[in-house]
Amino acid sequence: MALLFMRRSSRTLNNVASFGIFTKKADINYKDCYKILGIDETSDQEQIRRAYLSLVKRYHPDSGTDEACAEKFQQVDNAFKTLINKKSKERWDVEEGVIVNPEEHPDIKHTAPQHRQYLSYDGIGSGTPFQRQKQYSKLRAMHAAVNVMEHKIQKAAADEKAVLDKNRIHETWEKVPLNHKVKTKHGVDRLVEDLIQESMSKGEFRNLKGEGKPLSNNQNRNPYVDFITHKLNEVSLISQTVINL
């Protein structure tokens, strides 16, 4: 029983000791992490990642190289995770506009550039991110109203120009001589008649009177009398009147 108690006590002391070591390591020395990875303290997150991958290929126990070492790999892995967490926290603090206190982090010799928070919202506004978002939204609404007003002005000007052009065309047409208008009209009529004749020659008219029926054999007309006189004579016979020409 006493031996079991001593074993439990020794385990408890070991746990306490390991916990004490962990709490001691909580005060991380970032310089050592950079030194383990073999990079400069001003390195960014991408440089840290590249250095970590390069060392993993060398020290990983399953790499099969002569430098493979589990202890060294553990040191590299811990240093990498520590620096990545540090970079993530700095980026979060910058986005949230939190100013890093140098007294709380004595290992950091510089604060994160606070101007980065103004890279969003086109650099407009001041105050907290929420206040800047409201200011940016108001400015966008003002720009939208100005754009709508400019569009209405341009549309009104375009409509007015169209009316003026229409009036100008009408006035120009009124100034055209009458003989030119008649020539134009006759030219259009002639063009239409030519198109009709062409369509008839091609057989495109299918709704003409008598289409598909034989030609009339009624030739009771004096060949020496013109067509108009013949029609007038027919009207006289039907109405039993005499038409004086």
Tab-separated table of C-alpha atoms in Angstrom:
chain	number	residue	atom	x	y	z
A	1	MET	CA	0.000	0.000	0.000
A	2	ALA	CA	2.808	2.358	0.891
A	3	LEU	CA	4.617	1.397	-2.313
A	4	LEU	CA	1.492	2.111	-4.365
A	5	PHE	CA	1.115	5.496	-2.661
A	6	MET	CA	4.735	6.323	-3.375
A	7	ARG	CA	4.248	5.429	-7.047
A	8	ARG	CA	1.145	7.598	-7.277
A	9	SER	CA	2.964	10.423	-5.528
A	10	SER	CA	5.876	10.135	-7.935
A	11	ARG	CA	3.429	10.251	-10.892
A	12	THR	CA	1.761	13.311	-9.404
A	13	LEU	CA	5.117	15.030	-8.964
A	14	ASN	CA	6.033	14.180	-12.538
A	15	ASN	CA	2.775	15.637	-13.792
A	16	VAL	CA	3.298	18.754	-11.720
A	17	ALA	CA	6.831	19.034	-12.995
A	18	SER	CA	5.738	18.581	-16.577
A	19	PHE	CA	2.975	21.132	-16.044
A	20	GLY	CA	5.518	23.501	-14.581
A	21	ILE	CA	7.723	23.010	-17.611
A	22	PHE	CA	4.717	23.649	-19.888
A	23	THR	CA	3.816	26.842	-18.041
A	24	LYS	CA	7.414	27.896	-18.229
A	25	LYS	CA	7.402	27.260	-21.953
A	26	ALA	CA	4.253	29.340	-22.204
A	27	ASP	CA	6.538	32.376	-22.076
A	28	ILE	CA	7.676	31.570	-25.578
A	29	ASN	CA	10.927	32.934	-26.879
A	30	TYR	CA	10.183	33.697	-30.505
A	31	LYS	CA	13.854	34.299	-31.212
A	32	ASP	CA	14.593	30.640	-30.527
A	33	CYS	CA	11.754	29.595	-32.837
A	34	TYR	CA	13.175	31.667	-35.667
A	35	LYS	CA	16.622	30.274	-34.886
A	36	ILE	CA	15.367	26.680	-34.979
A	37	LEU	CA	13.800	27.267	-38.400
A	38	GLY	CA	16.912	29.071	-39.582
A	39	ILE	CA	15.146	32.218	-40.769
A	40	ASP	CA	15.213	35.899	-39.957
A	41	GLU	CA	12.860	37.448	-37.408
A	42	THR	CA	11.321	39.654	-40.094
A	43	SER	CA	10.190	36.634	-42.134
A	44	ASP	CA	6.554	36.483	-43.126
A	45	GLN	CA	4.175	33.546	-42.906
A	46	GLU	CA	5.078	32.169	-46.338
A	47	GLN	CA	8.793	32.164	-45.545
A	48	ILE	CA	8.099	30.372	-42.275
A	49	ARG	CA	6.102	27.722	-44.110
A	50	ARG	CA	8.826	27.155	-46.700
A	51	ALA	CA	11.507	26.821	-44.025
A	52	TYR	CA	9.348	24.334	-42.121
A	53	LEU	CA	8.776	22.146	-45.186
A	54	SER	CA	12.477	22.156	-45.968
A	55	LEU	CA	13.398	21.034	-42.449
A	56	VAL	CA	10.634	18.423	-42.326
A	57	LYS	CA	12.097	16.727	-45.382
A	58	ARG	CA	15.415	16.508	-43.543
A	59	TYR	CA	14.457	15.600	-39.963
A	60	HIS	CA	11.193	13.676	-40.243
A	61	PRO	CA	11.625	10.135	-38.835
A	62	ASP	CA	10.063	8.627	-41.961
A	63	SER	CA	12.096	10.696	-44.401
A	64	GLY	CA	14.766	7.995	-44.745
A	65	THR	CA	17.623	10.524	-44.692
A	66	ASP	CA	20.750	10.404	-42.557
A	67	GLU	CA	19.576	13.505	-40.653
A	68	ALA	CA	16.283	11.923	-39.606
A	69	CYS	CA	15.718	12.674	-35.927
A	70	ALA	CA	12.447	12.555	-34.026
A	71	GLU	CA	13.612	15.007	-31.359
A	72	LYS	CA	14.842	17.549	-33.893
A	73	PHE	CA	11.636	17.158	-35.881
A	74	GLN	CA	9.580	17.812	-32.742
A	75	GLN	CA	11.505	21.029	-32.108
A	76	VAL	CA	10.952	22.189	-35.697
A	77	ASP	CA	7.258	21.323	-35.535
A	78	ASN	CA	6.738	23.179	-32.250
A	79	ALA	CA	8.631	26.231	-33.533
A	80	PHE	CA	6.551	26.277	-36.704
A	81	LYS	CA	3.240	26.048	-34.837
A	82	THR	CA	4.328	28.767	-32.419
A	83	LEU	CA	5.274	31.218	-35.165
A	84	ILE	CA	2.158	30.481	-37.209
A	85	ASN	CA	-0.036	31.166	-34.171
A	86	LYS	CA	1.886	34.383	-33.590
A	87	LYS	CA	1.343	35.533	-37.184
A	88	SER	CA	-2.340	34.616	-37.068
A	89	LYS	CA	-2.835	36.566	-33.853
A	90	GLU	CA	-1.055	39.607	-35.277
A	91	ARG	CA	-3.227	39.502	-38.392
A	92	TRP	CA	-6.373	39.187	-36.299
A	93	ASP	CA	-5.336	42.109	-34.105
A	94	VAL	CA	-4.707	44.255	-37.176
A	95	GLU	CA	-8.084	43.426	-38.722
A	96	GLU	CA	-9.876	44.150	-35.461
A	97	GLY	CA	-7.892	47.362	-34.917
A	98	VAL	CA	-6.359	46.123	-31.674
A	99	ILE	CA	-3.069	47.808	-30.727
A	100	VAL	CA	-0.524	45.376	-29.390
A	101	ASN	CA	0.849	46.354	-25.982
A	102	PRO	CA	4.670	45.993	-25.991
A	103	GLU	CA	4.682	45.473	-22.204
A	104	GLU	CA	2.553	42.342	-22.534
A	105	HIS	CA	4.743	40.992	-25.354
A	106	PRO	CA	8.327	41.979	-24.567
A	107	ASP	CA	9.693	39.734	-27.343
A	108	ILE	CA	7.932	41.763	-30.048
A	109	LYS	CA	10.117	44.737	-30.918
A	110	HIS	CA	7.573	46.306	-33.240
A	111	THR	CA	3.798	46.589	-33.388
A	112	ALA	CA	1.800	45.471	-36.370
A	113	PRO	CA	1.237	48.228	-38.949
A	114	GLN	CA	-2.065	49.753	-37.982
A	115	HIS	CA	-2.561	51.465	-41.339
A	116	ARG	CA	-3.571	48.137	-42.852
A	117	GLN	CA	-7.051	48.464	-41.408
A	118	TYR	CA	-7.602	51.425	-43.725
A	119	LEU	CA	-6.905	49.398	-46.855
A	120	SER	CA	-10.547	48.289	-46.810
A	121	TYR	CA	-13.517	50.540	-47.693
A	122	ASP	CA	-11.254	52.358	-50.190
A	123	GLY	CA	-9.457	54.071	-47.310
A	124	ILE	CA	-12.569	56.117	-46.455
A	125	GLY	CA	-13.732	56.973	-42.944
A	126	SER	CA	-12.288	56.939	-39.487
A	127	GLY	CA	-12.969	55.231	-36.180
A	128	THR	CA	-13.834	51.601	-35.597
A	129	PRO	CA	-14.434	49.229	-38.528
A	130	PHE	CA	-18.185	49.403	-37.893
A	131	GLN	CA	-18.167	53.217	-37.976
A	132	ARG	CA	-16.077	53.200	-41.150
A	133	GLN	CA	-18.499	50.756	-42.770
A	134	LYS	CA	-21.432	53.081	-42.040
A	135	GLN	CA	-19.541	56.073	-43.448
A	136	TYR	CA	-18.602	54.090	-46.554
A	137	SER	CA	-22.229	52.996	-47.074
A	138	LYS	CA	-23.445	56.612	-46.863
A	139	LEU	CA	-20.818	57.723	-49.350
A	140	ARG	CA	-21.798	54.977	-51.786
A	141	ALA	CA	-25.464	56.010	-51.489
A	142	MET	CA	-24.499	59.620	-52.299
A	143	HIS	CA	-22.503	58.504	-55.326
A	144	ALA	CA	-25.434	56.392	-56.506
A	145	ALA	CA	-27.815	59.348	-56.219
A	146	VAL	CA	-25.405	61.556	-58.182
A	147	ASN	CA	-25.059	58.894	-60.888
A	148	VAL	CA	-28.842	58.576	-61.185
A	149	MET	CA	-29.214	62.352	-61.514
A	150	GLU	CA	-26.507	62.519	-64.182
A	151	HIS	CA	-28.183	59.683	-66.069
A	152	LYS	CA	-31.538	61.518	-66.027
A	153	ILE	CA	-29.885	64.714	-67.267
A	154	GLN	CA	-28.137	62.861	-70.091
A	155	LYS	CA	-31.371	61.112	-71.055
A	156	ALA	CA	-33.302	64.383	-71.105
A	157	ALA	CA	-30.605	65.979	-73.251
A	158	ALA	CA	-30.660	63.005	-75.636
A	159	ASP	CA	-34.481	63.179	-75.947
A	160	GLU	CA	-34.329	66.907	-76.639
A	161	LYS	CA	-31.657	66.345	-79.278
A	162	ALA	CA	-33.796	63.652	-80.912
A	163	VAL	CA	-36.783	66.033	-81.089
A	164	LEU	CA	-34.613	68.760	-82.591
A	165	ASP	CA	-33.235	66.336	-85.162
A	166	LYS	CA	-36.759	65.228	-86.070
A	167	ASN	CA	-37.934	68.820	-86.504
A	168	ARG	CA	-34.861	69.584	-88.571
A	169	ILE	CA	-35.564	66.627	-90.872
A	170	HIS	CA	-39.193	67.731	-91.239
A	171	GLU	CA	-38.162	71.286	-92.075
A	172	THR	CA	-35.623	69.999	-94.588
A	173	TRP	CA	-38.294	67.852	-96.257
A	174	GLU	CA	-40.674	70.816	-96.455
A	175	LYS	CA	-38.004	72.768	-98.313
A	176	VAL	CA	-37.637	70.054	-100.975
A	177	PRO	CA	-39.148	71.148	-104.340
A	178	LEU	CA	-42.466	69.598	-105.322
A	179	ASN	CA	-41.164	68.149	-108.556
A	180	HIS	CA	-38.485	66.260	-106.628
A	181	LYS	CA	-41.143	64.825	-104.310
A	182	VAL	CA	-43.240	63.714	-107.319
A	183	LYS	CA	-40.214	62.111	-108.899
A	184	THR	CA	-39.481	60.319	-105.654
A	185	LYS	CA	-43.094	59.133	-105.381
A	186	HIS	CA	-43.153	57.943	-108.976
A	187	GLY	CA	-39.821	56.229	-108.488
A	188	VAL	CA	-41.187	54.356	-105.456
A	189	ASP	CA	-44.370	53.408	-107.325
A	190	ARG	CA	-42.353	52.148	-110.239
A	191	LEU	CA	-40.134	50.131	-107.913
A	192	VAL	CA	-43.193	48.569	-106.277
A	193	GLU	CA	-44.719	47.709	-109.653
A	194	ASP	CA	-41.465	46.119	-110.811
A	195	LEU	CA	-41.355	44.017	-107.655
A	196	ILE	CA	-44.962	42.905	-108.230
A	197	GLN	CA	-44.238	41.926	-111.821
A	198	GLU	CA	-41.160	40.006	-110.756
A	199	SER	CA	-43.116	38.136	-108.080
A	200	MET	CA	-45.878	37.310	-110.575
A	201	SER	CA	-43.336	35.946	-113.037
A	202	LYS	CA	-41.988	33.697	-110.309
A	203	GLY	CA	-45.481	32.481	-109.425
A	204	GLU	CA	-45.385	33.819	-105.887
A	205	PHE	CA	-48.999	35.137	-106.005
A	206	ARG	CA	-51.370	32.311	-105.092
A	207	ASN	CA	-54.499	34.262	-104.047
A	208	LEU	CA	-55.403	35.950	-107.357
A	209	LYS	CA	-58.948	35.824	-108.728
A	210	GLY	CA	-59.415	32.899	-111.101
A	211	GLU	CA	-56.214	31.218	-110.042
A	212	GLY	CA	-56.242	27.587	-111.135
A	213	LYS	CA	-59.258	28.083	-113.488
A	214	PRO	CA	-59.239	27.993	-117.325
A	215	LEU	CA	-59.121	31.278	-119.237
A	216	SER	CA	-62.410	32.765	-120.388
A	217	ASN	CA	-63.277	32.209	-124.061
A	218	ASN	CA	-65.571	35.211	-124.148
A	219	GLN	CA	-64.095	37.212	-126.998
A	220	ASN	CA	-67.258	39.105	-128.010
A	221	ARG	CA	-65.438	42.382	-128.378
A	222	ASN	CA	-64.666	44.443	-131.425
A	223	PRO	CA	-60.920	44.273	-131.850
A	224	TYR	CA	-60.951	47.763	-133.350
A	225	VAL	CA	-62.562	49.318	-130.236
A	226	ASP	CA	-60.434	50.159	-127.201
A	227	PHE	CA	-61.070	48.508	-123.877
A	228	ILE	CA	-62.572	51.589	-122.175
A	229	THR	CA	-65.126	52.148	-124.942
A	230	HIS	CA	-66.063	48.479	-124.817
A	231	LYS	CA	-66.700	48.676	-121.064
A	232	LEU	CA	-68.819	51.801	-121.460
A	233	ASN	CA	-70.937	50.058	-124.085
A	234	GLU	CA	-71.445	47.122	-121.692
A	235	VAL	CA	-72.595	49.497	-118.950
A	236	SER	CA	-75.037	51.161	-121.392
A	237	LEU	CA	-76.534	47.810	-122.366
A	238	ILE	CA	-76.950	46.708	-118.746
A	239	SER	CA	-78.502	50.008	-117.549
A	240	GLN	CA	-80.487	50.649	-120.776
A	241	THR	CA	-79.083	54.155	-120.954
A	242	VAL	CA	-77.068	56.038	-123.457
A	243	ILE	CA	-73.806	57.518	-122.358
A	244	ASN	CA	-72.823	60.649	-124.252
A	245	LEU	CA	-69.086	60.828	-124.682
